[in-house]
mmCIF file of C-alpha atoms and ligand atoms in Angstrom:
data_model
loop_
_atom_site.group_PDB
_atom_site.id
_atom_site.type_symbol
_atom_site.label_atom_id
_atom_site.label_comp_id
_atom_site.label_asym_id
_atom_site.label_seq_id
_atom_site.Cartn_x
_atom_site.Cartn_y
_atom_site.Cartn_z
ATOM 1 C CA MET A 1 0.090 0.043 -0.079
ATOM 2 C CA ARG A 2 1.133 4.005 -0.830
ATOM 3 C CA PRO A 3 1.574 5.453 2.325
ATOM 4 C CA LEU A 4 -1.639 6.617 3.531
ATOM 5 C CA GLN A 5 -0.847 10.332 3.459
ATOM 6 C CA GLU A 6 -0.212 10.243 -0.400
ATOM 7 C CA LEU A 7 -3.693 8.558 -0.931
ATOM 8 C CA VAL A 8 -5.890 11.117 0.943
ATOM 9 C CA ARG A 9 -6.429 14.624 -0.524
ATOM 10 C CA PRO A 10 -3.823 17.074 0.679
ATOM 11 C CA ASN A 11 -6.892 19.372 2.218
ATOM 12 C CA VAL A 12 -8.623 16.936 4.259
ATOM 13 C CA TRP A 13 -4.946 15.677 5.546
ATOM 14 C CA ASN A 14 -4.783 19.078 6.631
ATOM 15 C CA LEU A 15 -7.915 19.145 7.706
ATOM 16 C CA GLN A 16 -9.089 20.554 11.486
ATOM 17 C CA PRO A 17 -12.231 19.433 12.133
ATOM 18 C CA TYR A 18 -15.482 20.828 13.264
ATOM 19 C CA SER A 19 -15.243 20.530 17.435
ATOM 20 C CA SER A 20 -18.721 20.127 18.660
ATOM 21 C CA ALA A 21 -19.480 21.036 22.507
ATOM 22 C CA ARG A 22 -20.139 17.405 22.878
ATOM 23 C CA ASP A 23 -16.567 16.860 21.471
ATOM 24 C CA GLU A 24 -15.002 18.874 23.951
ATOM 25 C CA TYR A 25 -16.822 17.788 26.903
ATOM 26 C CA LYS A 26 -16.008 13.795 27.198
ATOM 27 C CA GLY A 27 -16.580 13.523 31.120
ATOM 28 C CA MET A 28 -19.600 11.257 32.538
ATOM 29 C CA GLU A 29 -20.251 12.947 35.743
ATOM 30 C CA ALA A 30 -21.983 16.298 34.272
ATOM 31 C CA SER A 31 -25.379 16.810 34.752
ATOM 32 C CA VAL A 32 -26.159 20.366 33.440
ATOM 33 C CA PHE A 33 -25.615 20.634 29.957
ATOM 34 C CA LEU A 34 -25.627 24.583 29.087
ATOM 35 C CA ASP A 35 -22.958 24.075 26.400
ATOM 36 C CA ALA A 36 -24.929 23.425 22.907
ATOM 37 C CA ASN A 37 -27.631 26.033 22.782
ATOM 38 C CA GLU A 38 -30.169 23.103 23.166
ATOM 39 C CA ASN A 39 -33.851 23.752 24.766
ATOM 40 C CA PRO A 40 -33.897 22.192 27.913
ATOM 41 C CA TYR A 41 -37.433 21.090 26.724
ATOM 42 C CA ASN A 42 -38.461 18.177 25.045
ATOM 43 C CA ALA A 43 -36.326 15.489 26.215
ATOM 44 C CA PRO A 44 -35.468 13.194 24.410
ATOM 45 C CA PHE A 45 -35.330 14.799 21.326
ATOM 46 C CA ASN A 46 -33.667 18.162 22.758
ATOM 47 C CA ARG A 47 -30.290 16.534 23.022
ATOM 48 C CA TYR A 48 -28.001 16.385 19.865
ATOM 49 C CA PRO A 49 -26.723 12.670 19.518
ATOM 50 C CA ASP A 50 -23.809 11.317 20.131
ATOM 51 C CA PRO A 51 -21.411 12.115 17.165
ATOM 52 C CA LEU A 52 -19.114 8.968 17.182
ATOM 53 C CA GLN A 53 -22.108 6.847 18.051
ATOM 54 C CA GLU A 54 -20.053 4.861 21.025
ATOM 55 C CA GLU A 55 -22.601 2.848 22.467
ATOM 56 C CA LEU A 56 -23.622 1.383 19.292
ATOM 57 C CA LYS A 57 -20.110 0.973 18.003
ATOM 58 C CA ARG A 58 -19.161 -0.758 21.682
ATOM 59 C CA VAL A 59 -22.213 -3.370 20.709
ATOM 60 C CA LEU A 60 -21.693 -3.820 17.303
ATOM 61 C CA ALA A 61 -18.250 -4.654 17.435
ATOM 62 C CA PRO A 62 -18.090 -8.008 18.962
ATOM 63 C CA ILE A 63 -21.107 -8.964 16.714
ATOM 64 C CA LYS A 64 -18.919 -7.852 13.875
ATOM 65 C CA ARG A 65 -15.758 -9.208 15.021
ATOM 66 C CA VAL A 66 -14.088 -5.813 14.831
ATOM 67 C CA SER A 67 -12.675 -3.349 17.323
ATOM 68 C CA PRO A 68 -15.188 -0.181 18.176
ATOM 69 C CA GLU A 69 -12.284 2.183 16.582
ATOM 70 C CA GLN A 70 -12.381 -0.010 13.022
ATOM 71 C CA ILE A 71 -16.193 1.190 12.462
ATOM 72 C CA PHE A 72 -17.634 3.964 11.321
ATOM 73 C CA LEU A 73 -21.565 4.456 10.992
ATOM 74 C CA GLY A 74 -23.191 6.883 8.473
ATOM 75 C CA ASN A 75 -26.217 7.734 7.271
ATOM 76 C CA GLY A 76 -26.654 4.413 4.889
ATOM 77 C CA SER A 77 -23.715 2.941 3.161
ATOM 78 C CA ASP A 78 -24.321 5.638 0.833
ATOM 79 C CA GLU A 79 -22.775 7.869 3.413
ATOM 80 C CA ALA A 80 -19.403 5.912 3.685
ATOM 81 C CA ILE A 81 -19.335 5.563 -0.544
ATOM 82 C CA ASP A 82 -19.379 9.187 -0.844
ATOM 83 C CA LEU A 83 -16.786 9.567 1.952
ATOM 84 C CA VAL A 84 -14.343 7.422 -0.262
ATOM 85 C CA PHE A 85 -14.634 9.943 -2.818
ATOM 86 C CA ARG A 86 -14.129 13.134 -0.562
ATOM 87 C CA VAL A 87 -11.613 11.786 1.312
ATOM 88 C CA PHE A 88 -9.159 10.158 -1.261
ATOM 89 C CA CYS A 89 -10.067 11.468 -4.673
ATOM 90 C CA ARG A 90 -8.915 15.112 -6.126
ATOM 91 C CA PRO A 91 -11.689 16.192 -8.354
ATOM 92 C CA GLY A 92 -10.866 16.604 -11.896
ATOM 93 C CA VAL A 93 -7.575 14.639 -11.192
ATOM 94 C CA ASP A 94 -7.979 11.548 -9.518
ATOM 95 C CA ASN A 95 -10.048 8.117 -10.671
ATOM 96 C CA VAL A 96 -11.286 5.365 -9.598
ATOM 97 C CA VAL A 97 -11.917 1.509 -10.903
ATOM 98 C CA ALA A 98 -14.939 -1.102 -10.158
ATOM 99 C CA ILE A 99 -16.533 -3.760 -11.685
ATOM 100 C CA ALA A 100 -19.580 -3.717 -13.950
ATOM 101 C CA PRO A 101 -22.303 -4.218 -13.765
ATOM 102 C CA THR A 102 -22.806 -3.157 -9.933
ATOM 103 C CA TYR A 103 -24.563 -1.043 -7.473
ATOM 104 C CA GLY A 104 -25.162 2.291 -9.027
ATOM 105 C CA MET A 105 -24.114 4.784 -6.451
ATOM 106 C CA TYR A 106 -20.508 4.053 -6.815
ATOM 107 C CA LYS A 107 -20.809 5.791 -10.228
ATOM 108 C CA VAL A 108 -23.350 8.645 -8.882
ATOM 109 C CA CYS A 109 -20.802 9.470 -6.306
ATOM 110 C CA ALA A 110 -17.868 9.311 -8.547
ATOM 111 C CA ASP A 111 -20.074 11.772 -10.732
ATOM 112 C CA VAL A 112 -21.054 14.374 -7.713
ATOM 113 C CA ASN A 113 -17.533 14.443 -7.251
ATOM 114 C CA ASP A 114 -15.992 14.733 -10.222
ATOM 115 C CA VAL A 115 -13.908 11.660 -10.467
ATOM 116 C CA ASP A 116 -13.269 9.698 -13.285
ATOM 117 C CA TYR A 117 -14.938 6.267 -13.113
ATOM 118 C CA ARG A 118 -13.679 3.270 -14.814
ATOM 119 C CA PRO A 119 -15.922 0.221 -15.251
ATOM 120 C CA VAL A 120 -14.477 -3.156 -16.209
ATOM 121 C CA LEU A 121 -16.829 -5.646 -17.254
ATOM 122 C CA LEU A 122 -17.018 -8.971 -15.441
ATOM 123 C CA ASP A 123 -16.803 -12.047 -17.375
ATOM 124 C CA ASP A 124 -20.142 -13.777 -18.741
ATOM 125 C CA ALA A 125 -20.304 -15.766 -15.255
ATOM 126 C CA PHE A 126 -20.462 -12.472 -13.650
ATOM 127 C CA GLN A 127 -16.778 -13.080 -12.518
ATOM 128 C CA LEU A 128 -14.197 -10.687 -11.529
ATOM 129 C CA GLN A 129 -11.038 -10.891 -13.476
ATOM 130 C CA ALA A 130 -8.039 -9.393 -11.327
ATOM 131 C CA ASP A 131 -5.985 -8.968 -14.186
ATOM 132 C CA ARG A 132 -8.040 -7.113 -16.112
ATOM 133 C CA LEU A 133 -9.412 -4.806 -13.402
ATOM 134 C CA LEU A 134 -5.554 -4.142 -12.279
ATOM 135 C CA ALA A 135 -5.115 -3.219 -15.561
ATOM 136 C CA ALA A 136 -7.574 -0.520 -15.868
ATOM 137 C CA THR A 137 -5.466 1.214 -12.989
ATOM 138 C CA ASP A 138 -2.891 3.996 -13.131
ATOM 139 C CA GLU A 139 -1.169 5.899 -10.683
ATOM 140 C CA ARG A 140 -4.230 8.121 -10.300
ATOM 141 C CA THR A 141 -6.391 5.551 -9.450
ATOM 142 C CA LYS A 142 -7.192 6.022 -5.523
ATOM 143 C CA ALA A 143 -10.177 3.386 -5.302
ATOM 144 C CA VAL A 144 -10.957 0.278 -6.332
ATOM 145 C CA PHE A 145 -14.833 -0.919 -5.948
ATOM 146 C CA LEU A 146 -15.712 -4.815 -5.758
ATOM 147 C CA CYS A 147 -19.107 -5.794 -4.411
ATOM 148 C CA SER A 148 -19.895 -9.283 -3.314
ATOM 149 C CA PRO A 149 -22.086 -10.509 -3.140
ATOM 150 C CA ASN A 150 -22.673 -8.516 -6.146
ATOM 151 C CA ASN A 151 -25.458 -6.322 -7.229
ATOM 152 C CA PRO A 152 -27.654 -6.872 -9.596
ATOM 153 C CA THR A 153 -26.159 -10.411 -10.647
ATOM 154 C CA GLY A 154 -26.506 -12.041 -6.769
ATOM 155 C CA ASN A 155 -23.577 -13.803 -7.235
ATOM 156 C CA SER A 156 -20.119 -13.706 -4.773
ATOM 157 C CA LEU A 157 -16.905 -12.855 -6.525
ATOM 158 C CA ARG A 158 -13.968 -15.379 -6.494
ATOM 159 C CA ARG A 159 -12.096 -14.925 -3.350
ATOM 160 C CA ASP A 160 -8.847 -15.718 -5.146
ATOM 161 C CA GLU A 161 -9.618 -13.196 -7.477
ATOM 162 C CA ILE A 162 -10.385 -10.664 -4.840
ATOM 163 C CA LEU A 163 -7.178 -11.780 -3.226
ATOM 164 C CA ARG A 164 -5.361 -10.816 -5.973
ATOM 165 C CA VAL A 165 -6.755 -7.144 -6.126
ATOM 166 C CA LEU A 166 -6.002 -6.936 -2.626
ATOM 167 C CA ARG A 167 -2.117 -7.793 -3.112
ATOM 168 C CA GLY A 168 -1.822 -6.402 -6.566
ATOM 169 C CA PHE A 169 -3.321 -2.796 -5.862
ATOM 170 C CA ASP A 170 -1.545 -0.555 -3.700
ATOM 171 C CA GLY A 171 -4.792 2.227 -3.389
ATOM 172 C CA ILE A 172 -7.916 1.599 -1.475
ATOM 173 C CA VAL A 173 -9.742 -1.813 -2.027
ATOM 174 C CA VAL A 174 -13.410 -0.910 -0.938
ATOM 175 C CA ILE A 175 -15.453 -4.166 -0.756
ATOM 176 C CA ASP A 176 -19.184 -3.979 -0.326
ATOM 177 C CA GLU A 177 -20.419 -6.694 1.655
ATOM 178 C CA ALA A 178 -24.188 -5.484 1.651
ATOM 179 C CA TYR A 179 -25.501 -9.122 1.126
ATOM 180 C CA ALA A 180 -22.648 -10.854 3.342
ATOM 181 C CA ASP A 181 -25.202 -12.234 5.957
ATOM 182 C CA PHE A 182 -26.791 -13.941 2.839
ATOM 183 C CA SER A 183 -23.792 -15.464 1.895
ATOM 184 C CA CYS A 184 -21.778 -18.657 3.210
ATOM 185 C CA GLU A 185 -18.495 -17.046 2.151
ATOM 186 C CA GLN A 186 -15.881 -15.828 4.991
ATOM 187 C CA PRO A 187 -16.591 -12.168 4.997
ATOM 188 C CA PHE A 188 -13.577 -9.813 4.141
ATOM 189 C CA ARG A 189 -14.425 -7.676 7.170
ATOM 190 C CA GLU A 190 -12.714 -9.839 9.398
ATOM 191 C CA GLU A 191 -9.352 -9.605 7.869
ATOM 192 C CA LEU A 192 -8.835 -6.055 8.410
ATOM 193 C CA ALA A 193 -5.690 -7.054 10.213
ATOM 194 C CA SER A 194 -4.344 -8.516 7.023
ATOM 195 C CA TRP A 195 -5.363 -5.609 4.889
ATOM 196 C CA PRO A 196 -4.449 -1.753 6.084
ATOM 197 C CA ASN A 197 -5.835 -0.757 2.636
ATOM 198 C CA LEU A 198 -9.308 -2.559 2.889
ATOM 199 C CA ILE A 199 -12.276 -0.564 3.472
ATOM 200 C CA VAL A 200 -15.376 -3.147 3.881
ATOM 201 C CA LEU A 201 -19.117 -1.999 3.647
ATOM 202 C CA ASN A 202 -22.220 -3.565 5.722
ATOM 203 C CA THR A 203 -25.827 -2.057 5.903
ATOM 204 C CA PHE A 204 -28.797 -2.390 8.095
ATOM 205 C CA SER A 205 -30.839 -2.216 5.177
ATOM 206 C CA LYS A 206 -31.112 -5.580 4.111
ATOM 207 C CA ALA A 207 -30.667 -8.517 6.565
ATOM 208 C CA TRP A 208 -31.250 -6.625 9.868
ATOM 209 C CA GLY A 209 -34.555 -5.325 8.358
ATOM 210 C CA CYS A 210 -34.077 -1.519 8.508
ATOM 211 C CA ALA A 211 -34.087 0.165 5.367
ATOM 212 C CA ALA A 212 -35.891 2.960 6.876
ATOM 213 C CA LEU A 213 -33.447 3.770 9.669
ATOM 214 C CA ARG A 214 -30.585 4.846 7.437
ATOM 215 C CA LEU A 215 -27.566 3.049 8.825
ATOM 216 C CA GLY A 216 -24.697 2.136 6.751
ATOM 217 C CA MET A 217 -21.227 0.764 8.219
ATOM 218 C CA ALA A 218 -17.588 0.918 7.105
ATOM 219 C CA PHE A 219 -15.100 -1.112 8.912
ATOM 220 C CA ALA A 220 -11.218 -0.307 8.045
ATOM 221 C CA SER A 221 -8.272 0.577 9.805
ATOM 222 C CA GLU A 222 -8.256 2.904 12.683
ATOM 223 C CA GLU A 223 -6.404 5.370 10.717
ATOM 224 C CA ILE A 224 -9.057 5.354 7.707
ATOM 225 C CA ILE A 225 -12.067 5.283 10.145
ATOM 226 C CA ALA A 226 -10.393 8.633 11.644
ATOM 227 C CA LEU A 227 -10.289 10.146 8.562
ATOM 228 C CA PHE A 228 -14.116 9.338 8.061
ATOM 229 C CA ASN A 229 -14.926 10.846 11.042
ATOM 230 C CA LYS A 230 -12.945 13.901 10.333
ATOM 231 C CA VAL A 231 -14.546 14.847 7.177
ATOM 232 C CA LYS A 232 -18.181 13.322 8.042
ATOM 233 C CA TYR A 233 -21.409 15.870 9.497
ATOM 234 C CA PRO A 234 -20.746 15.914 12.926
ATOM 235 C CA TYR A 235 -24.106 14.439 13.934
ATOM 236 C CA ASN A 236 -24.687 11.976 10.770
ATOM 237 C CA VAL A 237 -26.857 9.345 12.655
ATOM 238 C CA ASN A 238 -29.673 10.673 14.269
ATOM 239 C CA THR A 239 -30.874 9.663 17.985
ATOM 240 C CA LEU A 240 -33.780 7.505 16.774
ATOM 241 C CA THR A 241 -31.711 5.638 14.596
ATOM 242 C CA GLN A 242 -28.985 5.095 17.296
ATOM 243 C CA ARG A 243 -31.777 3.647 19.547
ATOM 244 C CA GLN A 244 -33.474 1.718 17.195
ATOM 245 C CA ALA A 245 -30.325 -0.064 16.127
ATOM 246 C CA LEU A 246 -29.464 -0.523 19.749
ATOM 247 C CA GLU A 247 -32.822 -2.092 20.350
ATOM 248 C CA LEU A 248 -32.419 -4.452 17.385
ATOM 249 C CA LEU A 249 -28.848 -5.950 18.225
ATOM 250 C CA LYS A 250 -30.428 -7.327 21.483
ATOM 251 C CA LYS A 251 -32.122 -9.590 19.549
ATOM 252 C CA PRO A 252 -29.976 -11.065 16.625
ATOM 253 C CA TYR A 253 -31.571 -14.365 16.758
ATOM 254 C CA THR A 254 -34.544 -12.475 14.971
ATOM 255 C CA MET A 255 -32.289 -11.377 11.825
ATOM 256 C CA ASP A 256 -30.766 -15.202 11.825
ATOM 257 C CA LYS A 257 -34.419 -16.292 11.553
ATOM 258 C CA TRP A 258 -35.641 -13.655 8.901
ATOM 259 C CA VAL A 259 -32.175 -14.615 6.876
ATOM 260 C CA ALA A 260 -32.959 -18.237 7.140
ATOM 261 C CA ASP A 261 -36.770 -18.352 6.123
ATOM 262 C CA LEU A 262 -35.420 -15.794 3.339
ATOM 263 C CA LYS A 263 -32.828 -18.568 1.986
ATOM 264 C CA THR A 264 -35.390 -21.309 2.461
ATOM 265 C CA GLU A 265 -37.820 -19.209 0.388
ATOM 266 C CA ARG A 266 -35.293 -18.182 -2.242
ATOM 267 C CA PHE A 267 -34.177 -21.690 -3.371
ATOM 268 C CA ASN A 268 -38.154 -22.269 -3.401
ATOM 269 C CA VAL A 269 -39.169 -19.123 -5.663
ATOM 270 C CA MET A 270 -35.706 -19.865 -8.026
ATOM 271 C CA ARG A 271 -36.799 -23.071 -8.836
ATOM 272 C CA SER A 272 -40.289 -22.470 -9.562
ATOM 273 C CA PHE A 273 -39.428 -19.277 -11.625
ATOM 274 C CA ALA A 274 -37.065 -21.531 -13.478
ATOM 275 C CA ASP A 275 -40.422 -23.916 -14.625
ATOM 276 C CA LEU A 276 -42.062 -20.885 -16.508
ATOM 277 C CA PRO A 277 -42.048 -21.195 -20.124
ATOM 278 C CA PHE A 278 -40.491 -18.018 -20.794
ATOM 279 C CA CYS A 279 -37.853 -18.334 -18.641
ATOM 280 C CA GLU A 280 -34.343 -18.690 -20.219
ATOM 281 C CA ARG A 281 -31.993 -18.535 -17.350
ATOM 282 C CA VAL A 282 -32.060 -18.300 -13.155
ATOM 283 C CA PHE A 283 -28.744 -17.207 -12.241
ATOM 284 C CA PRO A 284 -27.063 -18.423 -8.887
ATOM 285 C CA THR A 285 -27.319 -15.958 -6.059
ATOM 286 C CA ASP A 286 -25.434 -15.599 -2.359
ATOM 287 C CA ALA A 287 -28.182 -12.438 -1.741
ATOM 288 C CA ASN A 288 -31.739 -11.999 -0.973
ATOM 289 C CA PHE A 289 -32.799 -11.432 -4.404
ATOM 290 C CA PHE A 290 -31.727 -13.127 -8.126
ATOM 291 C CA LEU A 291 -31.683 -12.426 -11.525
ATOM 292 C CA ALA A 292 -33.337 -14.024 -14.448
ATOM 293 C CA ARG A 293 -33.194 -13.826 -18.424
ATOM 294 C CA VAL A 294 -36.806 -14.111 -19.750
ATOM 295 C CA LYS A 295 -38.138 -13.846 -23.095
ATOM 296 C CA GLY A 296 -39.050 -10.210 -23.381
ATOM 297 C CA ALA A 297 -38.308 -8.972 -20.273
ATOM 298 C CA ASP A 298 -39.928 -5.519 -20.940
ATOM 299 C CA ALA A 299 -43.229 -7.211 -21.552
ATOM 300 C CA VAL A 300 -43.311 -9.443 -18.276
ATOM 301 C CA TYR A 301 -41.944 -6.306 -16.351
ATOM 302 C CA ASP A 302 -45.040 -4.290 -17.748
ATOM 303 C CA TYR A 303 -47.390 -6.916 -17.387
ATOM 304 C CA LEU A 304 -46.519 -7.713 -13.334
ATOM 305 C CA VAL A 305 -46.787 -3.522 -12.797
ATOM 306 C CA ARG A 306 -50.324 -3.547 -14.133
ATOM 307 C CA LEU A 307 -50.906 -6.061 -11.429
ATOM 308 C CA GLY A 308 -49.048 -4.043 -9.062
ATOM 309 C CA ILE A 309 -46.108 -6.276 -8.661
ATOM 310 C CA ILE A 310 -42.913 -4.155 -8.953
ATOM 311 C CA VAL A 311 -39.781 -6.183 -9.917
ATOM 312 C CA ARG A 312 -36.470 -4.210 -10.958
ATOM 313 C CA ASN A 313 -35.959 -4.617 -14.702
ATOM 314 C CA ARG A 314 -31.997 -4.384 -15.441
ATOM 315 C CA SER A 315 -32.813 -5.552 -18.791
ATOM 316 C CA ARG A 316 -30.520 -2.285 -20.091
ATOM 317 C CA VAL A 317 -27.811 -3.172 -17.764
ATOM 318 C CA GLU A 318 -24.420 -4.614 -19.474
ATOM 319 C CA LEU A 319 -24.281 -8.451 -19.416
ATOM 320 C CA CYS A 320 -27.918 -8.266 -18.174
ATOM 321 C CA GLY A 321 -29.517 -8.416 -21.550
ATOM 322 C CA ASP A 322 -33.521 -9.478 -21.097
ATOM 323 C CA CYS A 323 -32.831 -10.127 -16.944
ATOM 324 C CA LEU A 324 -35.010 -8.946 -14.382
ATOM 325 C CA ARG A 325 -33.928 -8.690 -10.671
ATOM 326 C CA ILE A 326 -36.310 -10.445 -8.443
ATOM 327 C CA THR A 327 -35.864 -9.660 -4.712
ATOM 328 C CA ILE A 328 -37.151 -12.335 -2.302
ATOM 329 C CA GLY A 329 -40.344 -11.241 -0.195
ATOM 330 C CA THR A 330 -42.679 -12.866 2.420
ATOM 331 C CA PRO A 331 -44.079 -16.508 0.977
ATOM 332 C CA GLN A 332 -47.412 -14.288 0.402
ATOM 333 C CA GLU A 333 -45.834 -12.121 -1.740
ATOM 334 C CA ASN A 334 -43.824 -14.553 -3.821
ATOM 335 C CA CYS A 335 -46.742 -16.523 -4.323
ATOM 336 C CA LYS A 336 -48.553 -13.405 -5.778
ATOM 337 C CA LEU A 337 -45.586 -13.137 -7.979
ATOM 338 C CA LEU A 338 -45.612 -16.667 -9.056
ATOM 339 C CA GLY A 339 -49.328 -17.220 -9.712
ATOM 340 C CA ALA A 340 -49.349 -14.004 -11.865
ATOM 341 C CA LEU A 341 -46.294 -15.174 -13.939
ATOM 342 C CA ARG A 342 -47.849 -18.302 -14.260
ATOM 343 C CA GLN A 343 -50.917 -16.235 -15.859
ATOM 344 C CA PHE A 344 -48.823 -14.597 -18.292
ATOM 345 C CA ARG A 345 -48.976 -15.175 -22.406
ATOM 346 C CA ASN A 346 -46.567 -13.179 -24.825
HETATM 347 C C1 PLP B 1 -28.726 -1.955 -1.029
HETATM 348 C C2 PLP B 1 -27.338 -1.764 -0.816
HETATM 349 C C3 PLP B 1 -26.470 -1.080 -0.228
HETATM 350 C C4 PLP B 1 -27.077 -0.283 1.032
HETATM 351 O O1 PLP B 1 -27.325 1.109 0.998
HETATM 352 P P1 PLP B 1 -27.905 1.824 2.066
HETATM 353 O O2 PLP B 1 -27.382 3.041 1.946
HETATM 354 O O3 PLP B 1 -27.238 1.176 3.468
HETATM 355 O O4 PLP B 1 -28.990 1.640 2.309
HETATM 356 C C5 PLP B 1 -25.181 -0.869 -0.313
HETATM 357 N N1 PLP B 1 -24.688 -1.444 -1.428
HETATM 358 C C6 PLP B 1 -25.398 -2.261 -2.023
HETATM 359 C C7 PLP B 1 -24.162 -2.914 -3.069
HETATM 360 C C8 PLP B 1 -26.517 -2.320 -1.989
HETATM 361 O O5 PLP B 1 -27.153 -3.024 -2.933
#
């Protein structure tokens, strides 16, 4: 890895971060808070939230098998993705390299930050080819974006190819593991100690069932997390979200049960989908959705919309011609989908 100081934008490296009233006072014994111009009425909403979400990180750390100092929490993973650009990439100068097809936010954040985005196509099994990815990097490449299990394809990227990227690239490697809870692969989050240039993303939006909370996680070295904390908005995760996440983490078995049920259901839905006369291919998946190639994806999609059933039409995405991406719902919802599809006539 290049020295961190060479990777970070000079203005960020030299940044004197905003210091909030809550940052400056860290003692436990105080009971009168007249330091932040808050209203003394309307508890608990009157108080600013903990800017570093320390209690939540303390509870989360053993669950995720990292230290609290290796955790960044943000307003969705999308905040962490944006911070990769704002911390490392000089607008109009630096670039990032990413697999394609993949999650759309990497490119949107690159465009917003005026950073050149270089997509490298996966092979026709939706697999990463490390050599081709590395060949697209140059001395101005600050970060590489991988997503495993990948969205919209659903498959996990091959571990040996990911390792070749980690070994072969001297900048930041982001691995988005938003769907890792649905997969049996060992998460790279547990290997932070081996890779100082690694940033792993997780989210409360999928397996934890909390997309409405807007709570995303990034795991990385203490040094990288400190940079994220310096650049983020001071109170980026609100009190309601922090509290609700703590409640949820008290019952991790709920999440395990949801995931187990969704995986069973995924198996059943994929098998039934493959039997549809217009289905050409159901692709293997490690996520809570699957990608399927059908004859006439637009017609199937429009038919479902007319019935009030919404799936994701990915047919205009490279390598995904005539493909629909289907999220696994409740058994009732999946039944409605399959029932409707069995009635479909071209
Ligand atoms: C859904 C998803 C996310 C989650 O984003 P949030 O902002 O945390 O809701 C992140 N990455 C990928 C690849 C996703 O599909």
